[in-house]
XYZ file of C-alpha atoms in Angstrom:
121
model
C 99.931 95.723 91.424
C 101.395 92.307 90.690
C 98.190 91.547 88.808
C 98.779 94.471 86.458
C 102.274 93.398 85.476
C 102.367 89.611 85.559
C 98.847 88.435 86.354
C 99.822 87.526 89.936
C 100.554 84.008 88.747
C 97.359 83.634 86.723
C 97.867 82.054 83.310
C 97.481 84.416 80.369
C 95.230 81.766 78.806
C 92.504 82.748 81.284
C 92.063 85.955 79.246
C 91.224 84.066 76.041
C 87.938 85.302 74.634
C 88.173 88.536 76.601
C 88.920 91.986 75.184
C 92.305 91.913 76.966
C 95.563 90.365 75.788
C 97.407 91.057 79.064
C 96.598 91.732 82.698
C 97.739 95.371 82.588
C 94.338 97.033 82.013
C 92.310 94.707 84.292
C 95.001 95.009 86.962
C 94.999 98.794 86.795
C 91.205 98.882 86.980
C 91.254 96.533 89.950
C 93.957 98.467 91.767
C 92.847 101.993 91.026
C 89.058 101.751 90.810
C 88.169 98.887 93.144
C 91.102 99.403 95.505
C 90.796 103.174 95.309
C 87.140 103.200 96.329
C 87.900 100.828 99.197
C 90.747 103.075 100.378
C 88.612 106.204 100.062
C 85.804 104.559 102.040
C 88.195 103.398 104.774
C 89.761 106.844 105.096
C 86.321 108.486 105.168
C 85.205 106.129 107.935
C 88.348 106.785 109.955
C 87.871 110.546 109.547
C 84.169 110.164 110.461
C 83.034 111.940 107.297
C 79.303 112.375 106.778
C 79.470 110.583 103.410
C 81.540 107.620 104.645
C 78.650 105.123 104.543
C 77.824 106.134 100.983
C 81.479 105.652 100.027
C 81.466 102.236 101.732
C 78.323 101.194 99.862
C 79.840 102.297 96.542
C 83.030 100.369 97.362
C 81.072 97.251 98.330
C 78.956 97.328 95.179
C 82.104 98.018 93.147
C 83.686 94.859 94.504
C 80.585 92.798 93.698
C 80.421 94.205 90.173
C 84.124 93.454 89.672
C 83.609 89.816 90.707
C 80.551 89.412 88.452
C 82.370 90.872 85.450
C 85.519 88.873 86.193
C 83.578 85.621 86.312
C 81.780 86.477 83.066
C 84.981 87.430 81.232
C 87.266 84.693 82.540
C 84.465 82.112 82.662
C 86.138 80.356 85.527
C 85.919 80.114 89.279
C 88.440 80.692 92.033
C 88.198 80.502 95.804
C 89.389 84.122 95.901
C 86.354 85.217 93.902
C 84.068 83.686 96.509
C 86.098 85.251 99.316
C 86.032 88.752 97.817
C 82.361 88.404 96.926
C 81.706 87.501 100.560
C 83.696 90.527 101.719
C 81.651 92.775 99.422
C 78.422 91.341 100.838
C 79.758 91.788 104.383
C 80.686 95.396 103.647
C 77.181 96.125 102.359
C 75.615 94.320 105.319
C 77.636 96.490 107.710
C 76.541 99.633 105.878
C 72.900 98.535 106.148
C 73.363 97.725 109.821
C 74.835 101.143 110.488
C 72.065 102.856 108.547
C 69.169 100.868 109.956
C 69.884 98.714 112.947
C 72.200 101.171 114.706
C 69.836 104.094 114.134
C 66.876 101.986 115.288
C 68.695 100.907 118.435
C 69.484 104.527 119.270
C 65.855 105.561 118.737
C 64.605 102.701 120.921
C 67.058 103.627 123.669
C 65.974 107.271 123.429
C 62.261 106.386 123.559
C 62.675 104.152 126.621
C 64.646 106.892 128.404
C 61.826 109.374 127.676
C 59.236 106.886 128.957
C 61.188 106.259 132.165
C 61.437 109.988 132.882
C 57.767 110.578 132.111
C 58.476 112.939 129.193
C 56.922 110.745 126.497
C 53.597 112.607 126.487
């Protein structure tokens, strides 16, 4: 929440030309919306909820959208933006892997077990 109250060391000048005159609103959005969806997704995954992959996808896309909007508003670049963008991409890649690759691997393993036992007819 340091971003919400003092910009986490970012100069206030980086908000020039944006609709914000302080870091309070962007910091609260970042902490509550972006951080909140990430926390919800993590808790859902830990609790093995049926909707956990959907929550993770929403959180990953939320992070990417945040970075895009941040870069458009601030019109600058930081190493942290690239890092968090990469984490958002990684999160979405893991969701896709769990939806597609993991399910495909289970189906392949199941089909080969049926073939070996002669029940694939």
